[in-house]
Coordinates of C-alpha atoms in Angstrom, one line a residue:
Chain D
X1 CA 113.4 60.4 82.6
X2 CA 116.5 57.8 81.8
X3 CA 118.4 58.5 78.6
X4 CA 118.9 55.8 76.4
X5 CA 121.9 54.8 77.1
X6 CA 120.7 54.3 80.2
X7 CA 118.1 52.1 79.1
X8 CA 119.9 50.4 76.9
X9 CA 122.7 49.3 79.9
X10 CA 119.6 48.5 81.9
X11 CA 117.6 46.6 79.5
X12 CA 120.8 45.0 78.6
X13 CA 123.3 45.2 81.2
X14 CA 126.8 44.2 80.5
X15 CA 129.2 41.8 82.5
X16 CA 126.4 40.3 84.8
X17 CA 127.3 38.0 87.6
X18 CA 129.2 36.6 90.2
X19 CA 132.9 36.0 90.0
X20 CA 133.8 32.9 92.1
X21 CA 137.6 33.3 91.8
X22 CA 138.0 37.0 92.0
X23 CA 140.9 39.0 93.0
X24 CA 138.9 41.8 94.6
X25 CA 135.3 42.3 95.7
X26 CA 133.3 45.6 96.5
X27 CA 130.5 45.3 98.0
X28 CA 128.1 49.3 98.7
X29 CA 125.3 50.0 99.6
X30 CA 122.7 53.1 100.4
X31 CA 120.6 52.4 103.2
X32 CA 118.2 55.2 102.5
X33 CA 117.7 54.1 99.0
X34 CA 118.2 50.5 99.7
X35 CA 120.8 50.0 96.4
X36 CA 122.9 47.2 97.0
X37 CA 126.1 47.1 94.2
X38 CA 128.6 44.2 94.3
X39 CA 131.8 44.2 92.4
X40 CA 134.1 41.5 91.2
X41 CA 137.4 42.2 89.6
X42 CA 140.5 39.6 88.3
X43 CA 143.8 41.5 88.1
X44 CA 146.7 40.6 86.2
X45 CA 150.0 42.8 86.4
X46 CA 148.4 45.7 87.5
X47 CA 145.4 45.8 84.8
X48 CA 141.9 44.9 85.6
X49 CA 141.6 41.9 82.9
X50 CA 137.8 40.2 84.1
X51 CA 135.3 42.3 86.1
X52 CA 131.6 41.3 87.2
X53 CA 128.8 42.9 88.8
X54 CA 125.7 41.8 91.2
X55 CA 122.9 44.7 91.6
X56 CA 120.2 44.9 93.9
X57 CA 118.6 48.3 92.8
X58 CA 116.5 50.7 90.4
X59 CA 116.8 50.7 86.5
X60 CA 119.8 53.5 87.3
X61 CA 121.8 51.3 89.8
X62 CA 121.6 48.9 87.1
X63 CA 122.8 50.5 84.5
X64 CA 125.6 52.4 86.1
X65 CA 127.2 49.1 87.2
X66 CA 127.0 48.0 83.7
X67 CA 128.5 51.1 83.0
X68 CA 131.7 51.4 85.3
X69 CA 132.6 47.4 84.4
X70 CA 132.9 48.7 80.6
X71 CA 135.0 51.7 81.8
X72 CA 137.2 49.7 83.8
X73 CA 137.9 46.7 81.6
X74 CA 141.6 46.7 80.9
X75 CA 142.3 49.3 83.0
X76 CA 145.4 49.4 84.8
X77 CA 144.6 50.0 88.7
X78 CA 145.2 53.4 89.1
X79 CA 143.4 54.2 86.5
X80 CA 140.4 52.8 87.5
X81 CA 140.9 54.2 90.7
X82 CA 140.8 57.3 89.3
X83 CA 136.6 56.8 87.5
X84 CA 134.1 58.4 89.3
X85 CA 130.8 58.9 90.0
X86 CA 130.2 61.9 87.6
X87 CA 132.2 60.0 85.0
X88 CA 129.8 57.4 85.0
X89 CA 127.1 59.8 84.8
X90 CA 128.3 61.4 81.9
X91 CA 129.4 58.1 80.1
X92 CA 125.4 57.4 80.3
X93 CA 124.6 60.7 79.0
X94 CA 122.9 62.0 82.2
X95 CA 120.9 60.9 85.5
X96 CA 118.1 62.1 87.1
X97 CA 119.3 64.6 89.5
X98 CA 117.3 62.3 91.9
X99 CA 119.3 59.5 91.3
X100 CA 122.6 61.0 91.0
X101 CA 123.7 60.6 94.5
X102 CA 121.5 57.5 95.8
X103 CA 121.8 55.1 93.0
X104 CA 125.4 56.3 91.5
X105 CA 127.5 54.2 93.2
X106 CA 129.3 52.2 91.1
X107 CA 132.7 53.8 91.2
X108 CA 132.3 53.4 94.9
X109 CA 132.3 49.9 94.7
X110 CA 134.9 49.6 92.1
X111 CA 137.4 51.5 94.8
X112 CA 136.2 49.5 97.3
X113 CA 137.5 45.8 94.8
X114 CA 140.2 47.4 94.0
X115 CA 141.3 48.6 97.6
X116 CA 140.0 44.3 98.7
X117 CA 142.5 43.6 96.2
X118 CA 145.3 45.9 97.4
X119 CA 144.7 44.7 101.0
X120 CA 145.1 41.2 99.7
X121 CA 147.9 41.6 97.7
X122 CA 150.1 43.9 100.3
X123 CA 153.2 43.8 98.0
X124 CA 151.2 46.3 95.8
X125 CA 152.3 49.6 95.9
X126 CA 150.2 52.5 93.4
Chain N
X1 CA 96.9 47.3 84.4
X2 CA 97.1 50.6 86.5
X3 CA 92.9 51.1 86.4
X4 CA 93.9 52.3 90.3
X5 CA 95.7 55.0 88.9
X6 CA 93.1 56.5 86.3
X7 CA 90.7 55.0 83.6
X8 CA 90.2 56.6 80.3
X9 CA 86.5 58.1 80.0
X10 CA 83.7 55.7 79.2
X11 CA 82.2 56.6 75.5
X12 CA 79.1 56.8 76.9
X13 CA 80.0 59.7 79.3
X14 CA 81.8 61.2 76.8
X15 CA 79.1 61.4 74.2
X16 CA 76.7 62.8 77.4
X17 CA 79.5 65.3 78.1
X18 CA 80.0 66.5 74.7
X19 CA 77.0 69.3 74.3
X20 CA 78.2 71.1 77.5
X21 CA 81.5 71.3 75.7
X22 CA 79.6 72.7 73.1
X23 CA 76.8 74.4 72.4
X24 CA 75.3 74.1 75.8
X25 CA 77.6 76.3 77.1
X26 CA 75.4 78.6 79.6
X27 CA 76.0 79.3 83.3
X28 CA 73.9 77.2 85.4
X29 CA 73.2 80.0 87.8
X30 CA 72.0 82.1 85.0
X31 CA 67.9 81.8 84.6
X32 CA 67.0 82.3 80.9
X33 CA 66.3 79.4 79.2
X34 CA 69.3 78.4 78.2
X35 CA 71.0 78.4 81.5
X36 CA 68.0 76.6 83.1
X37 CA 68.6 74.0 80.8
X38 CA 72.2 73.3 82.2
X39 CA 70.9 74.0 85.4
X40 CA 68.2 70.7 84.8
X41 CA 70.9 68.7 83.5
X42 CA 72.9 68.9 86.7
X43 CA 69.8 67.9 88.9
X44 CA 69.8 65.0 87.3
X45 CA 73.6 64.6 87.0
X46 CA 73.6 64.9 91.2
X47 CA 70.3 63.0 91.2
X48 CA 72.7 59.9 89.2
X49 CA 75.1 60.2 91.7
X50 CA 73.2 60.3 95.0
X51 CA 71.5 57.2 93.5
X52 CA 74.7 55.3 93.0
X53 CA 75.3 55.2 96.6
X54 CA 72.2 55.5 98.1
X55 CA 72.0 59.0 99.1
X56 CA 69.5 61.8 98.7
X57 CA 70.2 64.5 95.3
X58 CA 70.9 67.7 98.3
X59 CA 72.9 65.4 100.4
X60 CA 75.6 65.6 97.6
X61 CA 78.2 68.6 96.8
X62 CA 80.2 68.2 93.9
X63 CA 84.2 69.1 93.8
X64 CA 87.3 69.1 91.6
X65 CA 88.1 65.4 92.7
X66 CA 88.9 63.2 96.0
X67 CA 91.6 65.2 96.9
X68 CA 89.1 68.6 97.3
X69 CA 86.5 66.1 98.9
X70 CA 88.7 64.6 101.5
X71 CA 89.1 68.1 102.2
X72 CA 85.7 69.8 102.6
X73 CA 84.6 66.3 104.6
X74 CA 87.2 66.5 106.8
X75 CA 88.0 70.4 107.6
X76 CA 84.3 71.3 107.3
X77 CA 83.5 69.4 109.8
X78 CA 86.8 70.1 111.9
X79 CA 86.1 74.1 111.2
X80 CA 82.6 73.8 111.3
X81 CA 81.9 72.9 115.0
X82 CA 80.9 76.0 117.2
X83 CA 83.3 74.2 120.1
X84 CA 87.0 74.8 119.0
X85 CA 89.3 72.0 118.8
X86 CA 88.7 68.5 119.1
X87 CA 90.1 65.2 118.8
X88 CA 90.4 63.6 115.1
X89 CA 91.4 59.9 114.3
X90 CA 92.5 58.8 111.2
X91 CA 94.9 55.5 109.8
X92 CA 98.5 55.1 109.1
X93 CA 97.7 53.9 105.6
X94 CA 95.4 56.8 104.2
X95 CA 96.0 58.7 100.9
X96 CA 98.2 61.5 101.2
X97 CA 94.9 63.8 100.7
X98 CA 93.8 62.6 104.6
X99 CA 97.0 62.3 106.0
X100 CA 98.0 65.5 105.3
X101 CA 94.9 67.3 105.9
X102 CA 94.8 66.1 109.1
X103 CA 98.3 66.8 109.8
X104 CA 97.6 70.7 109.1
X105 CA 94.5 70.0 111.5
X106 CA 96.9 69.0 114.0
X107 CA 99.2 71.9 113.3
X108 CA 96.0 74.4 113.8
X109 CA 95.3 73.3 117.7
X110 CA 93.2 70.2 116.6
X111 CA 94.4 66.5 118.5
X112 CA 95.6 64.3 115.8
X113 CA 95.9 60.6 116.3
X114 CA 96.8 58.1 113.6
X115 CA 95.4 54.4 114.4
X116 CA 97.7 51.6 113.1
X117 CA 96.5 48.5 111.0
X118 CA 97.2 45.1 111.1
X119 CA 99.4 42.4 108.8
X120 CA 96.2 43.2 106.1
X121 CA 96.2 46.8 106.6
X122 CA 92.8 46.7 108.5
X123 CA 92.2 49.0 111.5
X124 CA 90.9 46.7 114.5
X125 CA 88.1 47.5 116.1
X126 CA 89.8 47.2 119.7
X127 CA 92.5 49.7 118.1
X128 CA 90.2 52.2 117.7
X129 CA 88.0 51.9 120.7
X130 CA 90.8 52.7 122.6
X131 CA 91.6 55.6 121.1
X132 CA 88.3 57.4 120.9
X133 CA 88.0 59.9 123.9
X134 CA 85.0 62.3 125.2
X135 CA 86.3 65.0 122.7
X136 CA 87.0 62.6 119.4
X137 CA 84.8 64.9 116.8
X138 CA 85.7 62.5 113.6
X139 CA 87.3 59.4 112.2
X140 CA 88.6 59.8 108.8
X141 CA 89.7 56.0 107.3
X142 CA 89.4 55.2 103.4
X143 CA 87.1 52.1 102.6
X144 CA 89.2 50.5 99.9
X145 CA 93.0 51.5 100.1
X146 CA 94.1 52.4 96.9
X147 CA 98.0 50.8 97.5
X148 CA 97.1 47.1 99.0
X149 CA 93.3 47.2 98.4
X150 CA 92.0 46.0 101.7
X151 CA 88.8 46.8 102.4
X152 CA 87.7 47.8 106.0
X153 CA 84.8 46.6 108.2
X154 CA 83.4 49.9 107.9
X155 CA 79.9 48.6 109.5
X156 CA 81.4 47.8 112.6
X157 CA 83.2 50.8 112.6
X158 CA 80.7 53.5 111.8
X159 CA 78.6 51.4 114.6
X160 CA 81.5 51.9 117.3
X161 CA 82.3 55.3 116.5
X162 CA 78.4 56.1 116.3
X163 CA 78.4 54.9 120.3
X164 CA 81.2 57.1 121.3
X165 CA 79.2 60.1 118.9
X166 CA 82.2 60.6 116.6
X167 CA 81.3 61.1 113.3
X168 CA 82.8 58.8 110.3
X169 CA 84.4 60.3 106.8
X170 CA 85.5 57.2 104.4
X171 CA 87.4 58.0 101.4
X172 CA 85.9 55.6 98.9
X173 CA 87.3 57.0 95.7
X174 CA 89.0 53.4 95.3
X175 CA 85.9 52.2 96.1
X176 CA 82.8 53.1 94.3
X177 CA 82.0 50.9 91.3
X178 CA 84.2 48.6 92.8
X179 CA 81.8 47.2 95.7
X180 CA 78.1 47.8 96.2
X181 CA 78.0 50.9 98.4
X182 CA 74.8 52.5 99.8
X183 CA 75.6 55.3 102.5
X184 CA 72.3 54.8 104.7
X185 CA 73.2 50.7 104.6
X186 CA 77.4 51.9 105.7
X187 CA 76.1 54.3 108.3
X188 CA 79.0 56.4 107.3
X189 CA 78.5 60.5 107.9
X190 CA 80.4 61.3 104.8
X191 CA 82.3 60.0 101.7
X192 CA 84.5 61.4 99.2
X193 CA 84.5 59.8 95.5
X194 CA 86.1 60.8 92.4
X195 CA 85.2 60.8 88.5
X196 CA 88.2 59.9 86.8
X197 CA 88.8 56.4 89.0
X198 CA 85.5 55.3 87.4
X199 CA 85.5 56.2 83.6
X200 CA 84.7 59.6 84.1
X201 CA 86.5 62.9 83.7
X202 CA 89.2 64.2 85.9
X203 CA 88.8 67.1 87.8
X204 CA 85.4 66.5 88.9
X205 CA 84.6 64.4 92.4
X206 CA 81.7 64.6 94.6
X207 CA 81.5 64.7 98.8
X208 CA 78.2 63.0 100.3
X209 CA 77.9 64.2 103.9
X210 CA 74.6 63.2 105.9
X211 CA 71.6 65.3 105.9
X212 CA 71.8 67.4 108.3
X213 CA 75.6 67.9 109.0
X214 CA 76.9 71.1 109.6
X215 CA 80.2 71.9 107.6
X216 CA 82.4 75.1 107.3
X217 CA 82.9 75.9 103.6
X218 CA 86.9 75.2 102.2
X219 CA 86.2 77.2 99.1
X220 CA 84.2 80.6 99.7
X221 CA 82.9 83.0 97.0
X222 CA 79.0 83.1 95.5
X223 CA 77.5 80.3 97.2
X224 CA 77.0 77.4 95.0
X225 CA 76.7 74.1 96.0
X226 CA 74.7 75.5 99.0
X227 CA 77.4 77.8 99.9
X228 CA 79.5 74.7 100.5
X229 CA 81.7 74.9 97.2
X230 CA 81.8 78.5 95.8
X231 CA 82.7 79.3 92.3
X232 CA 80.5 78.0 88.9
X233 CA 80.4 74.1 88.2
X234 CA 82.2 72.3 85.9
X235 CA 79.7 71.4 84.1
X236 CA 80.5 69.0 81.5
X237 CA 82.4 67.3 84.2
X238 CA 79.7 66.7 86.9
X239 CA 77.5 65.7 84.1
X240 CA 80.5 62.9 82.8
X241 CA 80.4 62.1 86.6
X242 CA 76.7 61.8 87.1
X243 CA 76.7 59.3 84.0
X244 CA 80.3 57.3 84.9
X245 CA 78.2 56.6 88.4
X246 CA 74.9 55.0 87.0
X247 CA 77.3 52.9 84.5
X248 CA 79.7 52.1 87.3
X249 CA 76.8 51.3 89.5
X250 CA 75.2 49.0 87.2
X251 CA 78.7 47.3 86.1
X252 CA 78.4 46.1 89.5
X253 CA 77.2 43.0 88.5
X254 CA 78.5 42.6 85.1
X255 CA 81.9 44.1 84.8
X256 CA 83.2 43.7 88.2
X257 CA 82.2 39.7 88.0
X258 CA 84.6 40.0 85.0
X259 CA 87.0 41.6 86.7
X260 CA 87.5 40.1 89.6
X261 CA 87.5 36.3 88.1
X262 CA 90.8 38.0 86.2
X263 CA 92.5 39.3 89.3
X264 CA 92.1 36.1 91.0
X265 CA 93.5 34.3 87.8
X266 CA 96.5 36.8 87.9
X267 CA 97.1 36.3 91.8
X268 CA 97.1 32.4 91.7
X269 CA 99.1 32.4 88.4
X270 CA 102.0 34.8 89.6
X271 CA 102.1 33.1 93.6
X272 CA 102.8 29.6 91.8
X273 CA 104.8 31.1 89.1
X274 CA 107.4 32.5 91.8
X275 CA 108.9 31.4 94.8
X276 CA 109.7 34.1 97.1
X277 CA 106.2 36.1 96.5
X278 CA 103.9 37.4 98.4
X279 CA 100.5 38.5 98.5
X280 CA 100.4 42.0 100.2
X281 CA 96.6 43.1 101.8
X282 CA 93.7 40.9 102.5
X283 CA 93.7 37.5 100.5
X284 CA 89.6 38.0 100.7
X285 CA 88.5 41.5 102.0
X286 CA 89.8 43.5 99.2
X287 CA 88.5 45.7 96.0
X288 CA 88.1 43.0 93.4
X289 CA 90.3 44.7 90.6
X290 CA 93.6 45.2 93.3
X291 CA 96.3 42.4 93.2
X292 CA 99.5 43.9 94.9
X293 CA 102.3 41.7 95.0
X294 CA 105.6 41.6 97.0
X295 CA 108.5 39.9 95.2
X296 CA 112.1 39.2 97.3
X297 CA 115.2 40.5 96.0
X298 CA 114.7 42.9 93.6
X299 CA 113.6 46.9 93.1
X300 CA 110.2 47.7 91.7
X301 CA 111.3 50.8 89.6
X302 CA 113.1 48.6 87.7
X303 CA 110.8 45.6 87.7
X304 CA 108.0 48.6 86.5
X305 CA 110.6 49.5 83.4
X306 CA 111.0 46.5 82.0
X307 CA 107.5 45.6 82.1
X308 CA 106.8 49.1 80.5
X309 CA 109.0 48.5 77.8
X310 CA 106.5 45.4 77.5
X311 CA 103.7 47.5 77.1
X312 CA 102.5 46.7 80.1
X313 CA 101.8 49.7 82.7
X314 CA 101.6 48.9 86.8
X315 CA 102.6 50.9 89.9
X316 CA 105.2 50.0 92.7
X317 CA 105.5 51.3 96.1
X318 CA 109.3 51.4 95.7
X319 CA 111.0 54.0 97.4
X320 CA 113.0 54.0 94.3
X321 CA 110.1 55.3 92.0
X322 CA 109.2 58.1 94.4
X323 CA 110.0 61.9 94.1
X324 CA 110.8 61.7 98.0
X325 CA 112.9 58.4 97.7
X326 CA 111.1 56.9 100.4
X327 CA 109.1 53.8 100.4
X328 CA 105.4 53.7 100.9
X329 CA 104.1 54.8 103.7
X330 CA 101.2 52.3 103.6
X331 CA 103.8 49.2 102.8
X332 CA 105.8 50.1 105.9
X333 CA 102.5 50.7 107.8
X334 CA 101.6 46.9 107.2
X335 CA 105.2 45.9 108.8
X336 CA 107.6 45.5 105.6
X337 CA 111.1 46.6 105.8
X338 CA 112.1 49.5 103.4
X339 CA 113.6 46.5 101.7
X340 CA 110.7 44.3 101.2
X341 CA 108.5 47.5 100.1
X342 CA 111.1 47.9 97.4
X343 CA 109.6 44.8 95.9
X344 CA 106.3 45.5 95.2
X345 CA 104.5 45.8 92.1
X346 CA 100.6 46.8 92.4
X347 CA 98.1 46.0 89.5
X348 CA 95.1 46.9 89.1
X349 CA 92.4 45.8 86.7
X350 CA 89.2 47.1 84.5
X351 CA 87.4 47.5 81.5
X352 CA 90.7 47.4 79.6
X353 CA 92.0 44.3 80.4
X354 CA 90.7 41.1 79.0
X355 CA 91.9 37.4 79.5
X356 CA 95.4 37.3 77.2
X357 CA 96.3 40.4 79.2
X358 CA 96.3 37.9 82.2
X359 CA 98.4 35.4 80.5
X360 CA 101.0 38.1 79.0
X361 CA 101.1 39.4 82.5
X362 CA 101.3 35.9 84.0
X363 CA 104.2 35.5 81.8
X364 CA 106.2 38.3 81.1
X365 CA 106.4 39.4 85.2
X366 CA 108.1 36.1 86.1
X367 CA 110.2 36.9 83.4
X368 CA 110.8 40.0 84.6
X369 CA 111.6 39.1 88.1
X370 CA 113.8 35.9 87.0
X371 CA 116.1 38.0 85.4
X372 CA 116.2 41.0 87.8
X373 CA 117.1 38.2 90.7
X374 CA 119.8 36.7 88.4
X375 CA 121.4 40.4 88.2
X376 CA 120.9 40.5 92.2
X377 CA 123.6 40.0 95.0
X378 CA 120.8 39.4 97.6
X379 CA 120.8 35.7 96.0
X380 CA 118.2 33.6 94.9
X381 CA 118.8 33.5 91.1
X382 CA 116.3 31.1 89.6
X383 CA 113.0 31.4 90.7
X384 CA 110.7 28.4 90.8

């Protein structure tokens, strides 16, 4: 049912944690589902230099987290504003039509850093 | 570890199966020799599974499986009342086969009333007197659920309901070669089992209903099974059934024994293994192969991969792993939050498993849910 890059970001996800000194924080979730994604980003001159996740969630919620803190590493801002859901998707080569709205949040969460960082740093103009 | 699930067909049935696969191929129902001689072989395959459970050979009619069961027991004797309507009780935690046959009773001017279960998942006798009425025609409750594996006071119920002359259906598909069961001993009116939860083939199940019952056939056509179950019998499977019941019956006291010593092993190992985890069911009244377990801040569908990727096979109530993305309806009927059913991994043992399964088990789930609770935001990253 998962592709194996799915798997493979799920068996072995990539920038696990918690970010104590982060810049930004996202934090989603889907109350039917019960996912629960958590975002960490560090941002230096507009680019997203150090990002971390915290998943509470099926084997796809976990991967796609994975998945959007590759895509957004060195990133500028805008640019990672601009990922979405269906990118992450196709970056994993596929979900389960199931899982494509309640466990694909990832890019959600991501905005949501980025936009904890913007209202934190007010000076920044995209 | 998913024995709750299906079991792979006992050599021994097998091999008893094989020459009505084969050569013995006539129609039961047809009376040259040949098709007496099928005919012979299911007497005794019905004659096997009345013994089993302590019924009478022409007190049992055989089906496709405990879904077809559930259904004959329960809408023939719904539809099989000269009075129209009635009043039916069943349980919040019963196997979608119950629930929803009763919920199409409802929908076809039958009263419908779903009893709900305590912390364990047992229906309380107080519950339930209280809901019987003058018109309650049947009380439909399964006698080991096959999610959390408690096992109801089914005496005390059949004896209750018996007083206020409603009559009692128990699914025991989870059941039989699980716990002794003799119907006359129970009391119950009818019970639905299944061949393929007991080393047997799938697609064949039997319903026992009391001599004496009336019930409205499901399935109409040339009148076999006493008109009860039209169209010709699977034959190699009833005979696999008839056989997987004597062995089940007699593993009673040999592979059971076995069986439950592991599950209690696995259940004591994993609760002091993890902090945070939780025993769902009834720590004593429960089918001896079930453990199901609740673990806090993490998502079974994923607990369930890894371990597959393990090799090892289980089951979650997760609303995660579901088709419908809801949680379990037995889960939430015990009192967890969506949240807490999310958690919970069921496994369930039998004649595959042996003692270093345990330890793998006892060792890789910890593992398992270490690392998933070091990935979650809910906290708690360690374990014990």
């Amino acid at each position: 049912m998962y592709s194996e890059k799915v798997m493979d970001h799920f068996m072995n996800p990539r920038n696990v944690g918690e970010m104590k000194d982060a810049d930004g924080v996202g934090e989603v979730g889907n109350p039917t589902c019960g996912d629960l994604m958590k975002i960490f980003i560090k941002v230096e001159n507009g680019i997203i230099t150090d990002i971390k996740f915290q998943t509470f969630g099926c084997g796809a919620a976990i991967a796609t987290s994975s998945m959007i803190t590759e895509l957004a590493m060195g990133k500028t801002l805008d640019e990672a504003l601009a990922l979405t859901r269906d990118d992450v998707a196709e970056e994993l080569d596929g979900l389960p039509p199931i899982k494509m709205h309640c466990s694909n949040l990832s890019a959600d969460a991501l905005r949501a850093a980025i936009k904890d960082y913007q209202n934190k740093h007010l000076n920044y103009r995209p | 570890m998913d024995h709750s699930g299906t079991t792979p067909i006992d050599p021994r049935v097998l091999e008893a199966m094989m020459p009505f696969l084969t050569e013995k191929f006539a129609n039961p129902s047809s009376i040259y020799t040949e098709g007496r001689e099928v005919r012979a072989a299911l007497d005794t395959a019905r004659l096997q599974t009345a013994k089993a459970i302590g019924a009478a050979p022409e007190e049992i009619t055989f089906t496709s499986g405990g879904t077809e069961s559930d259904n004959l027991g329960i809408k023939g004797i719904a539809l099989g009342r000269k009075e129209k309507g009635g009043h039916i009780i069943t349980t919040t935690i019963e196997h979608h086969a119950v629930t929803h046959t009763v919920d199409y009773l409802g929908e076809n001017g039958f009263d419908v009333s779903f009893l709900p279960v305590n912390k364990y998942g047992q229906v309380e006798l107080e519950t339930l007197e209280k809901e019987i009425r003058d018109n309650t025609i049947l009380i439909s409750l399964a006698y080991g659920n096959n999610e959390i594996g408690t096992i109801q006071d089914m005496k005390d119920i059949v004896k209750l309901a018996h007083e206020k002359n409603a009559l009692v259906h128990t699914d025991a598909v989870q059941a039989v070669a699980k716990i002794p069961i003799d119907v006359k001993d129970l009391g119950v009116d009818l019970l639905s089992l299944s061949g393929h939860k007991i080393y047997g083939p799938k697609g064949i199940g039997a319903l026992y209903a009391r001599k004496g019952l009336k019930l409205a056939p499901v399935q109409h056509g040339g009148g076999h099974e006493k008109n009860l179950r039209s169209g010709t019998e699977n034959v190699a499977g009833l005979i696999g059934l008839g056989k997987a019941m004597e062995i089940g019956k007699a593993g009673l006291t040999t592979e059971i024994p076995r069986v439950k010593a592991m599950r209690d092993r696995l259940i004591k190992g994993m609760l002091a293994e993890l902090d945070d985890s939780y025993l769902n069911g009834h720590p004593e009244k429960r089918l001896p192969h079930n453990a199901h377990f609740r673990f806090s801040y993490i998502e079974g569908e994923a607990l369930l991969l890894n371990l597959d990727m393990m090799g090892i096979i289980a089951s979650t109530g997760s609303a995660c792993s579901s088709k419908s993305l809801k949680a379990s309806h037995v889960l939430l009927a015990i009192g967890l939050t969506p949240e807490q059913a999310h958690g919970s991994l069921r496994l369930t043992l039998g004649k595959g498993n042996t003692d270093e399964d345990v330890d793998t088990v006892l060792e890789a789930v910890p593992k398992v849910v270490k690392k998933l609770r070091a990935m979650s935001p809910l906290g708690h990253g360690g374990g014990k």
